[in-house]
mmCIF file of C-alpha atoms and ligand atoms in Angstrom:
data_model
loop_
_atom_site.group_PDB
_atom_site.id
_atom_site.type_symbol
_atom_site.label_atom_id
_atom_site.label_comp_id
_atom_site.label_asym_id
_atom_site.label_seq_id
_atom_site.Cartn_x
_atom_site.Cartn_y
_atom_site.Cartn_z
ATOM 1 C CA MET A 1 -0.351 0.261 0.384
ATOM 2 C CA ALA A 2 1.705 3.288 -1.431
ATOM 3 C CA VAL A 3 0.071 5.968 1.085
ATOM 4 C CA TYR A 4 2.010 6.518 3.766
ATOM 5 C CA THR A 5 1.114 10.487 4.166
ATOM 6 C CA HIS A 6 -2.732 11.220 4.191
ATOM 7 C CA VAL A 7 -3.744 13.899 2.500
ATOM 8 C CA SER A 8 -6.986 15.835 3.991
ATOM 9 C CA ALA A 9 -10.257 16.103 1.385
ATOM 10 C CA GLU A 10 -9.248 19.793 3.057
ATOM 11 C CA ALA A 11 -5.437 19.934 2.445
ATOM 12 C CA LEU A 12 -6.089 18.773 -0.772
ATOM 13 C CA ALA A 13 -8.410 21.345 -2.323
ATOM 14 C CA ALA A 14 -6.763 24.064 -1.014
ATOM 15 C CA PHE A 15 -3.773 23.223 -3.250
ATOM 16 C CA LEU A 16 -5.635 22.410 -5.854
ATOM 17 C CA GLN A 17 -6.221 26.477 -6.224
ATOM 18 C CA ARG A 18 -2.585 27.142 -6.746
ATOM 19 C CA TYR A 19 -3.869 25.580 -10.320
ATOM 20 C CA ASP A 20 -6.212 25.751 -13.348
ATOM 21 C CA VAL A 21 -7.794 22.327 -12.414
ATOM 22 C CA GLY A 22 -11.159 23.006 -11.659
ATOM 23 C CA GLU A 23 -12.739 22.062 -8.261
ATOM 24 C CA LEU A 24 -11.790 19.174 -5.955
ATOM 25 C CA ILE A 25 -14.432 15.330 -7.056
ATOM 26 C CA SER A 26 -12.529 12.932 -5.532
ATOM 27 C CA ALA A 27 -9.015 11.892 -4.545
ATOM 28 C CA LYS A 28 -8.156 8.206 -3.600
ATOM 29 C CA GLY A 29 -4.744 6.399 -2.416
ATOM 30 C CA ILE A 30 -3.124 4.095 -5.180
ATOM 31 C CA ALA A 31 -2.135 0.820 -4.166
ATOM 32 C CA GLU A 32 0.459 0.706 -6.361
ATOM 33 C CA GLY A 33 4.268 1.242 -5.789
ATOM 34 C CA VAL A 34 6.720 1.649 -3.065
ATOM 35 C CA GLU A 35 8.428 4.671 -3.100
ATOM 36 C CA ASN A 36 5.771 7.836 -2.412
ATOM 37 C CA SER A 37 2.523 8.635 -1.549
ATOM 38 C CA ASN A 38 0.076 8.415 -5.126
ATOM 39 C CA TYR A 39 -3.412 9.588 -4.850
ATOM 40 C CA LEU A 40 -5.749 9.211 -8.089
ATOM 41 C CA VAL A 41 -7.317 12.967 -8.177
ATOM 42 C CA ASP A 42 -10.879 14.055 -10.175
ATOM 43 C CA THR A 43 -11.503 17.342 -10.326
ATOM 44 C CA THR A 44 -14.321 19.103 -12.406
ATOM 45 C CA ARG A 45 -12.183 19.909 -14.864
ATOM 46 C CA GLY A 46 -10.212 16.364 -15.208
ATOM 47 C CA ARG A 47 -7.886 13.652 -13.974
ATOM 48 C CA TYR A 48 -4.438 14.262 -12.334
ATOM 49 C CA ILE A 49 -2.078 12.073 -10.051
ATOM 50 C CA LEU A 50 -0.963 13.514 -7.157
ATOM 51 C CA THR A 51 3.068 12.357 -5.885
ATOM 52 C CA LEU A 52 4.152 13.041 -2.319
ATOM 53 C CA TYR A 53 7.866 12.103 -2.381
ATOM 54 C CA GLU A 54 8.618 10.242 0.842
ATOM 55 C CA LYS A 55 11.994 9.946 2.022
ATOM 56 C CA ARG A 56 13.739 7.593 -0.278
ATOM 57 C CA VAL A 57 13.669 10.908 -3.067
ATOM 58 C CA ALA A 58 15.489 13.605 -1.922
ATOM 59 C CA ALA A 59 14.040 17.201 -2.619
ATOM 60 C CA ASP A 60 16.956 18.491 -4.538
ATOM 61 C CA ASP A 61 17.335 15.541 -7.475
ATOM 62 C CA LEU A 62 13.471 16.612 -8.433
ATOM 63 C CA PRO A 63 13.608 19.594 -10.780
ATOM 64 C CA PHE A 64 15.948 17.023 -12.777
ATOM 65 C CA PHE A 65 13.663 14.154 -12.888
ATOM 66 C CA MET A 66 11.276 17.489 -13.674
ATOM 67 C CA ALA A 67 13.490 18.517 -16.529
ATOM 68 C CA LEU A 68 13.533 15.289 -17.991
ATOM 69 C CA LEU A 69 10.126 14.401 -17.886
ATOM 70 C CA ASP A 70 9.788 17.872 -19.591
ATOM 71 C CA HIS A 71 12.055 17.293 -21.330
ATOM 72 C CA LEU A 72 10.514 14.369 -23.172
ATOM 73 C CA ASP A 73 7.295 15.860 -22.777
ATOM 74 C CA THR A 74 8.272 18.008 -25.375
ATOM 75 C CA LYS A 75 9.602 15.684 -27.983
ATOM 76 C CA GLY A 76 6.691 13.417 -27.688
ATOM 77 C CA LEU A 77 7.588 11.304 -25.622
ATOM 78 C CA PRO A 78 4.463 9.020 -22.777
ATOM 79 C CA VAL A 79 5.548 10.457 -20.189
ATOM 80 C CA PRO A 80 4.124 12.180 -17.512
ATOM 81 C CA PRO A 81 5.129 15.097 -17.081
ATOM 82 C CA ALA A 82 4.304 17.649 -13.668
ATOM 83 C CA ILE A 83 1.294 20.215 -14.303
ATOM 84 C CA LYS A 84 3.268 23.885 -13.800
ATOM 85 C CA ASP A 85 0.985 25.966 -11.363
ATOM 86 C CA ARG A 86 -0.311 29.255 -12.485
ATOM 87 C CA ALA A 87 3.398 31.193 -11.253
ATOM 88 C CA GLY A 88 4.704 28.219 -13.539
ATOM 89 C CA GLU A 89 5.821 26.129 -10.478
ATOM 90 C CA GLU A 90 6.000 22.089 -10.469
ATOM 91 C CA ILE A 91 6.993 21.104 -7.424
ATOM 92 C CA GLN A 92 5.242 22.274 -4.580
ATOM 93 C CA GLU A 93 4.914 21.501 -1.245
ATOM 94 C CA LEU A 94 2.077 19.651 1.011
ATOM 95 C CA GLU A 95 1.691 18.469 4.164
ATOM 96 C CA GLY A 96 5.262 18.181 4.839
ATOM 97 C CA ARG A 97 6.485 16.527 2.163
ATOM 98 C CA PRO A 98 8.001 17.950 -1.614
ATOM 99 C CA ALA A 99 4.647 17.242 -4.418
ATOM 100 C CA CYS A 100 3.742 17.552 -7.136
ATOM 101 C CA LEU A 101 0.354 17.561 -9.114
ATOM 102 C CA ILE A 102 1.039 15.383 -11.938
ATOM 103 C CA LYS A 103 -0.159 14.742 -15.914
ATOM 104 C CA PHE A 104 -2.222 11.413 -15.155
ATOM 105 C CA LEU A 105 -1.765 9.040 -18.350
ATOM 106 C CA SER A 106 -4.232 5.413 -19.389
ATOM 107 C CA GLY A 107 -3.225 2.758 -19.528
ATOM 108 C CA VAL A 108 -1.670 -0.534 -17.545
ATOM 109 C CA SER A 109 1.225 -1.972 -16.524
ATOM 110 C CA LEU A 110 1.267 -6.028 -17.311
ATOM 111 C CA SER A 111 1.977 -8.381 -15.282
ATOM 112 C CA HIS A 112 3.572 -11.154 -17.929
ATOM 113 C CA PRO A 113 4.436 -9.313 -20.804
ATOM 114 C CA THR A 114 4.142 -11.304 -24.426
ATOM 115 C CA PRO A 115 6.996 -10.899 -26.685
ATOM 116 C CA ALA A 116 5.172 -8.078 -28.637
ATOM 117 C CA GLN A 117 4.479 -6.121 -26.278
ATOM 118 C CA ALA A 118 7.644 -6.311 -25.192
ATOM 119 C CA HIS A 119 8.516 -4.887 -29.115
ATOM 120 C CA ALA A 120 6.536 -1.911 -28.217
ATOM 121 C CA ALA A 121 8.600 -1.507 -24.839
ATOM 122 C CA GLY A 122 12.199 -1.487 -26.608
ATOM 123 C CA ASP A 123 10.721 0.487 -29.184
ATOM 124 C CA ALA A 124 10.126 2.721 -26.520
ATOM 125 C CA MET A 125 13.313 2.802 -24.955
ATOM 126 C CA GLY A 126 15.255 3.390 -27.326
ATOM 127 C CA ALA A 127 12.560 6.670 -28.663
ATOM 128 C CA MET A 128 13.456 7.520 -25.164
ATOM 129 C CA HIS A 129 17.472 7.337 -25.196
ATOM 130 C CA ARG A 130 17.394 8.881 -28.986
ATOM 131 C CA ALA A 131 15.254 11.807 -27.361
ATOM 132 C CA VAL A 132 17.781 12.640 -24.341
ATOM 133 C CA ALA A 133 20.437 13.619 -26.666
ATOM 134 C CA ASP A 134 20.751 16.878 -25.972
ATOM 135 C CA PHE A 135 18.978 17.292 -22.536
ATOM 136 C CA THR A 136 22.140 18.498 -20.551
ATOM 137 C CA PRO A 137 21.611 18.213 -17.176
ATOM 138 C CA THR A 138 23.304 15.276 -15.664
ATOM 139 C CA ARG A 139 22.965 13.217 -11.899
ATOM 140 C CA PRO A 140 24.594 10.669 -10.655
ATOM 141 C CA ASN A 141 23.281 7.094 -10.308
ATOM 142 C CA SER A 142 22.197 7.197 -6.793
ATOM 143 C CA MET A 143 22.038 2.848 -6.974
ATOM 144 C CA GLY A 144 25.509 2.315 -10.009
ATOM 145 C CA ILE A 145 28.376 0.472 -9.864
ATOM 146 C CA GLU A 146 29.363 2.368 -6.917
ATOM 147 C CA THR A 147 27.754 1.841 -4.517
ATOM 148 C CA TRP A 148 26.834 -1.486 -4.348
ATOM 149 C CA ARG A 149 29.988 -2.706 -2.399
ATOM 150 C CA PRO A 150 29.011 -0.444 0.520
ATOM 151 C CA LEU A 151 25.493 -1.705 -0.029
ATOM 152 C CA PHE A 152 26.345 -4.628 0.093
ATOM 153 C CA GLU A 153 28.711 -5.223 3.648
ATOM 154 C CA ARG A 154 26.168 -3.174 4.705
ATOM 155 C CA CYS A 155 23.418 -6.586 4.595
ATOM 156 C CA GLY A 156 26.178 -8.197 4.981
ATOM 157 C CA ARG A 157 26.329 -11.717 6.904
ATOM 158 C CA SER A 158 22.735 -11.072 7.111
ATOM 159 C CA MET A 159 21.793 -11.766 4.044
ATOM 160 C CA ASP A 160 22.543 -15.413 4.856
ATOM 161 C CA ASP A 161 19.730 -15.250 7.001
ATOM 162 C CA ILE A 162 17.107 -14.986 3.649
ATOM 163 C CA ALA A 163 19.139 -17.894 2.411
ATOM 164 C CA SER A 164 21.581 -19.939 2.839
ATOM 165 C CA GLY A 165 25.150 -19.008 1.609
ATOM 166 C CA LEU A 166 23.751 -16.049 0.005
ATOM 167 C CA TYR A 167 26.536 -13.311 1.659
ATOM 168 C CA ASP A 168 29.284 -15.750 -0.020
ATOM 169 C CA ASP A 169 27.681 -15.774 -4.059
ATOM 170 C CA LEU A 170 26.175 -12.173 -4.328
ATOM 171 C CA GLY A 171 29.894 -11.480 -3.153
ATOM 172 C CA HIS A 172 31.355 -14.063 -5.614
ATOM 173 C CA ALA A 173 29.425 -12.180 -8.180
ATOM 174 C CA LEU A 174 30.079 -8.813 -7.345
ATOM 175 C CA ASP A 175 34.286 -9.480 -7.494
ATOM 176 C CA ALA A 176 33.318 -10.980 -10.966
ATOM 177 C CA VAL A 177 31.314 -8.042 -12.243
ATOM 178 C CA GLU A 178 33.543 -5.128 -10.424
ATOM 179 C CA ALA A 179 36.414 -7.368 -12.622
ATOM 180 C CA ASN A 180 34.481 -7.312 -16.004
ATOM 181 C CA TRP A 181 32.945 -3.960 -16.088
ATOM 182 C CA ARG A 182 33.588 -1.849 -18.629
ATOM 183 C CA GLY A 183 32.015 1.309 -18.235
ATOM 184 C CA ALA A 184 33.510 4.214 -19.083
ATOM 185 C CA ASP A 185 33.805 2.327 -22.370
ATOM 186 C CA LEU A 186 30.806 2.748 -22.966
ATOM 187 C CA ASP A 187 28.361 5.665 -24.260
ATOM 188 C CA ARG A 188 26.655 7.360 -21.358
ATOM 189 C CA SER A 189 23.445 9.095 -21.527
ATOM 190 C CA ALA A 190 20.557 10.684 -19.341
ATOM 191 C CA ILE A 191 18.789 6.645 -18.378
ATOM 192 C CA HIS A 192 15.827 5.248 -16.153
ATOM 193 C CA ALA A 193 17.615 3.225 -14.832
ATOM 194 C CA ASP A 194 13.687 1.731 -13.428
ATOM 195 C CA LEU A 195 11.881 0.308 -16.514
ATOM 196 C CA PHE A 196 10.465 -2.581 -15.206
ATOM 197 C CA PRO A 197 6.766 -3.746 -16.210
ATOM 198 C CA ASP A 198 5.515 -2.417 -13.789
ATOM 199 C CA ASN A 199 6.878 1.193 -15.296
ATOM 200 C CA VAL A 200 5.301 0.931 -18.392
ATOM 201 C CA LEU A 201 1.820 1.308 -19.011
ATOM 202 C CA MET A 202 0.044 -0.131 -22.057
ATOM 203 C CA ILE A 203 -3.389 -0.844 -23.878
ATOM 204 C CA GLY A 204 -2.917 -3.613 -25.231
ATOM 205 C CA ASN A 205 0.521 -3.722 -27.981
ATOM 206 C CA GLN A 206 0.889 0.041 -27.468
ATOM 207 C CA VAL A 207 2.823 1.907 -24.623
ATOM 208 C CA THR A 208 0.783 4.852 -23.692
ATOM 209 C CA GLY A 209 2.657 5.448 -20.381
ATOM 210 C CA LEU A 210 6.455 5.117 -19.403
ATOM 211 C CA ILE A 211 6.088 6.662 -15.438
ATOM 212 C CA ASP A 212 8.561 6.552 -12.287
ATOM 213 C CA PHE A 213 11.477 8.038 -12.864
ATOM 214 C CA TYR A 214 12.937 8.472 -9.665
ATOM 215 C CA PHE A 215 16.023 7.100 -10.259
ATOM 216 C CA ALA A 216 16.825 8.573 -13.848
ATOM 217 C CA CYS A 217 20.354 9.476 -13.885
ATOM 218 C CA THR A 218 23.043 10.016 -16.204
ATOM 219 C CA ASP A 219 24.547 6.121 -16.704
ATOM 220 C CA ILE A 220 25.955 3.699 -19.214
ATOM 221 C CA ARG A 221 22.593 3.913 -21.990
ATOM 222 C CA VAL A 222 22.773 0.167 -22.631
ATOM 223 C CA TYR A 223 22.580 -0.665 -18.750
ATOM 224 C CA ASP A 224 19.085 1.038 -19.248
ATOM 225 C CA LEU A 225 18.643 -1.446 -21.738
ATOM 226 C CA ALA A 226 20.535 -4.021 -19.093
ATOM 227 C CA VAL A 227 18.082 -3.426 -16.240
ATOM 228 C CA MET A 228 14.678 -4.255 -18.347
ATOM 229 C CA HIS A 229 16.097 -7.175 -19.727
ATOM 230 C CA THR A 230 15.772 -8.543 -16.099
ATOM 231 C CA ALA A 231 12.686 -7.039 -15.367
ATOM 232 C CA TRP A 232 10.595 -8.304 -18.045
ATOM 233 C CA ALA A 233 12.751 -11.758 -19.838
ATOM 234 C CA PHE A 234 12.110 -13.487 -16.800
ATOM 235 C CA ASP A 235 8.913 -14.915 -14.845
ATOM 236 C CA ALA A 236 8.130 -13.078 -11.538
ATOM 237 C CA LYS A 237 10.394 -15.536 -9.004
ATOM 238 C CA GLY A 238 12.980 -15.584 -11.715
ATOM 239 C CA GLY A 239 13.547 -18.589 -12.780
ATOM 240 C CA GLY A 240 12.215 -19.330 -16.461
ATOM 241 C CA TYR A 241 13.964 -17.214 -19.011
ATOM 242 C CA ASP A 242 11.299 -15.840 -21.156
ATOM 243 C CA ALA A 243 14.314 -15.949 -24.567
ATOM 244 C CA ALA A 244 10.926 -14.934 -27.154
ATOM 245 C CA VAL A 245 10.951 -11.547 -25.028
ATOM 246 C CA GLY A 246 14.258 -10.859 -24.316
ATOM 247 C CA GLU A 247 15.566 -10.861 -27.904
ATOM 248 C CA ALA A 248 11.926 -8.320 -28.669
ATOM 249 C CA LEU A 249 13.404 -5.928 -26.241
ATOM 250 C CA ILE A 250 16.859 -6.133 -27.742
ATOM 251 C CA ALA A 251 16.000 -6.402 -31.404
ATOM 252 C CA SER A 252 13.532 -3.369 -30.792
ATOM 253 C CA TYR A 253 15.492 -1.455 -29.477
ATOM 254 C CA GLU A 254 18.196 -1.327 -31.491
ATOM 255 C CA GLN A 255 15.870 -0.378 -34.726
ATOM 256 C CA HIS A 256 17.351 2.903 -32.726
ATOM 257 C CA PHE A 257 20.326 1.852 -31.023
ATOM 258 C CA PRO A 258 22.075 -1.726 -32.852
ATOM 259 C CA LEU A 259 24.709 -2.610 -30.332
ATOM 260 C CA SER A 260 28.509 -2.511 -31.318
ATOM 261 C CA PRO A 261 29.852 -5.519 -31.076
ATOM 262 C CA PHE A 262 31.569 -4.333 -27.486
ATOM 263 C CA GLU A 263 28.090 -3.477 -26.610
ATOM 264 C CA ARG A 264 27.148 -7.388 -26.876
ATOM 265 C CA ALA A 265 30.509 -8.797 -25.065
ATOM 266 C CA GLN A 266 29.135 -6.256 -22.239
ATOM 267 C CA PHE A 267 26.214 -6.777 -21.900
ATOM 268 C CA GLN A 268 26.167 -10.584 -19.774
ATOM 269 C CA THR A 269 28.019 -8.278 -17.420
ATOM 270 C CA LEU A 270 26.084 -5.134 -17.117
ATOM 271 C CA ALA A 271 22.766 -7.573 -17.218
ATOM 272 C CA SER A 272 24.380 -9.532 -13.872
ATOM 273 C CA GLY A 273 25.726 -5.759 -12.071
ATOM 274 C CA ALA A 274 21.736 -4.829 -12.897
ATOM 275 C CA CYS A 275 20.332 -8.206 -10.815
ATOM 276 C CA ILE A 276 23.074 -7.543 -8.050
ATOM 277 C CA ARG A 277 21.477 -3.527 -7.527
ATOM 278 C CA PHE A 278 18.061 -5.302 -7.091
ATOM 279 C CA ALA A 279 19.428 -8.466 -5.729
ATOM 280 C CA LEU A 280 20.594 -6.235 -3.081
ATOM 281 C CA SER A 281 18.244 -3.057 -2.551
ATOM 282 C CA ARG A 282 15.571 -6.300 -2.075
ATOM 283 C CA ALA A 283 17.820 -7.774 0.084
ATOM 284 C CA TRP A 284 18.759 -4.142 2.861
ATOM 285 C CA ASP A 285 14.510 -4.192 1.912
ATOM 286 C CA TRP A 286 14.050 -6.689 2.898
ATOM 287 C CA LEU A 287 15.855 -7.247 6.361
ATOM 288 C CA ASN A 288 15.257 -3.165 7.535
ATOM 289 C CA THR A 289 11.148 -3.536 7.099
ATOM 290 C CA PRO A 290 9.275 -5.222 9.865
ATOM 291 C CA ALA A 291 7.311 -8.378 7.685
ATOM 292 C CA ASP A 292 3.222 -6.667 9.371
ATOM 293 C CA ALA A 293 5.221 -3.446 7.250
ATOM 294 C CA LEU A 294 2.389 -1.397 4.468
ATOM 295 C CA VAL A 295 5.059 -2.049 2.080
ATOM 296 C CA MET A 296 5.548 -5.339 0.245
ATOM 297 C CA ARG A 297 8.828 -6.461 0.710
ATOM 298 C CA LYS A 298 9.918 -7.841 -3.233
ATOM 299 C CA ASP A 299 11.897 -10.916 -3.516
ATOM 300 C CA PRO A 300 15.724 -10.311 -3.079
ATOM 301 C CA LEU A 301 15.692 -14.317 -4.351
ATOM 302 C CA ALA A 302 14.075 -13.761 -7.964
ATOM 303 C CA TYR A 303 17.504 -11.147 -8.451
ATOM 304 C CA VAL A 304 19.820 -13.796 -7.446
ATOM 305 C CA ARG A 305 18.341 -16.876 -9.836
ATOM 306 C CA ARG A 306 18.691 -14.063 -12.614
ATOM 307 C CA LEU A 307 22.146 -13.964 -11.898
ATOM 308 C CA LYS A 308 22.440 -17.041 -12.708
ATOM 309 C CA HIS A 309 21.221 -17.013 -15.635
ATOM 310 C CA TYR A 310 23.773 -14.232 -17.506
ATOM 311 C CA ASP A 311 26.447 -16.276 -15.413
ATOM 312 C CA ALA A 312 25.589 -19.170 -17.376
ATOM 313 C CA GLU A 313 25.551 -17.352 -20.464
ATOM 314 C CA LEU A 314 28.699 -15.848 -20.009
ATOM 315 C CA VAL A 315 30.197 -18.939 -19.558
ATOM 316 C CA LYS A 316 28.366 -20.772 -22.753
ATOM 317 C CA ARG A 317 30.111 -17.711 -25.158
ATOM 318 C CA SER A 318 33.609 -18.304 -23.587
ATOM 319 C CA VAL A 319 33.733 -22.092 -24.714
HETATM 320 N N1 ADP B 401 1.011 9.044 -14.178
HETATM 321 C C1 ADP B 401 0.321 8.242 -14.789
HETATM 322 N N2 ADP B 401 -0.347 8.157 -14.790
HETATM 323 C C2 ADP B 401 -1.328 6.869 -14.441
HETATM 324 N N3 ADP B 401 -0.588 6.435 -13.387
HETATM 325 C C3 ADP B 401 0.437 6.514 -12.682
HETATM 326 C C4 ADP B 401 0.883 7.866 -13.216
HETATM 327 N N4 ADP B 401 1.631 7.549 -11.870
HETATM 328 C C5 ADP B 401 1.370 6.167 -11.257
HETATM 329 N N5 ADP B 401 0.437 5.407 -11.673
HETATM 330 C C6 ADP B 401 0.159 4.737 -10.969
HETATM 331 O O1 ADP B 401 0.268 5.144 -9.619
HETATM 332 C C7 ADP B 401 1.856 3.219 -9.208
HETATM 333 C C8 ADP B 401 2.427 3.688 -8.766
HETATM 334 O O2 ADP B 401 3.062 4.769 -8.972
HETATM 335 P P1 ADP B 401 4.872 4.826 -8.720
HETATM 336 O O3 ADP B 401 5.755 5.748 -9.861
HETATM 337 O O4 ADP B 401 5.174 3.206 -9.431
HETATM 338 O O5 ADP B 401 4.920 4.711 -7.813
HETATM 339 P P2 ADP B 401 6.458 4.663 -6.343
HETATM 340 O O6 ADP B 401 7.865 4.966 -7.405
HETATM 341 O O7 ADP B 401 5.670 4.984 -5.128
HETATM 342 O O8 ADP B 401 7.022 3.032 -7.571
HETATM 343 C C9 ADP B 401 1.666 3.001 -10.915
HETATM 344 O O9 ADP B 401 1.662 1.952 -10.741
HETATM 345 C C10 ADP B 401 0.262 2.638 -11.545
HETATM 346 O O10 ADP B 401 -0.556 2.758 -11.390
HETATM 347 N N1 LIG B 402 11.649 -1.858 -8.933
HETATM 348 C C1 LIG B 402 12.592 -2.335 -8.387
HETATM 349 C C2 LIG B 402 11.891 -1.446 -7.240
HETATM 350 C C3 LIG B 402 11.624 -0.532 -7.156
HETATM 351 O O1 LIG B 402 10.446 0.127 -6.811
HETATM 352 P P1 LIG B 402 9.745 0.747 -8.119
HETATM 353 O O2 LIG B 402 7.676 0.888 -7.827
HETATM 354 O O3 LIG B 402 9.721 2.777 -7.987
HETATM 355 O O4 LIG B 402 9.439 0.653 -9.629
HETATM 356 C C4 LIG B 402 12.297 -3.480 -7.818
HETATM 357 O O5 LIG B 402 11.452 -4.071 -7.953
HETATM 358 O O6 LIG B 402 12.958 -3.878 -6.987
#
């Protein structure tokens, strides 16, 4: 349940007075999501998303995220920019939290994408990377490779309480990824860095929304595709690889940016890195979120299984 901060009807009605969006009709908390508090807001003029940024999103990062959304929106990408108030401001404060009123996009996020849907999503990522070619603001990746070792050490041997041997398994995988990582030799750009199926809205086979840009940053462009591959091409438990979905993502992305031989050679390492990143953030949450908390803890082991897939691919390529 992702409503951490309650917004009273009175406070919301007063907040909406800053905008040219009509009068409040209704507001409902949105259960999906884990980072922020989200409400679906209906007014006499339309439908909006109200997001209150909780502790994981730094207020200082919001101008970067909003500038990126405005840039992509201007280029015709299906992203939800923040609505400007009458004074032209996008970032506000509500109930003591940074808050934005955001354009509502239609569509649903999929649990089991088909190859055709993966094709549309890979195409959308390629179009997004093209569109940021002239986007100049930068933001370091707050979950980039430099952060994995410190997070691994902070999780420590407690990870063995999640699964026996997990600390050593992830430690060895991290050693290998750090040794093989050639980030300095790969193209960088603004990336989404979390384009999971739940962050892509679709109607049928058409992408209607790319949302949740709150990990967006400047990092290796193909790493964004690798993150997407780890998130889309496996069943929820992370065991079964769906080659048709994985290949559709890459083929459609390549319509915009064909992978160079070097990028292809690095892809398994980038994907293994992505698996470590999500296994570690999930393990940290698993160890530090009380079992009875309202937030749904995501399974770190699903990402450990995916890691094994990429390791096996690497071995296959080297024999
Ligand atoms: N602009 C939008 N248009 C329509 N629905 C949205 C929009 N933004 C968020 N949502 C809905 O809210 C849910 C949670 O949003 P998300 O940004 O993923 O939250 P969190 O950052 O907390 O993970 C999404 O799964 C989607 O259902
Ligand atoms: N996609 C990440 C967690 C981030 O959650 P989101 O709801 O903000 O996408 C994961 O699955 O571990």
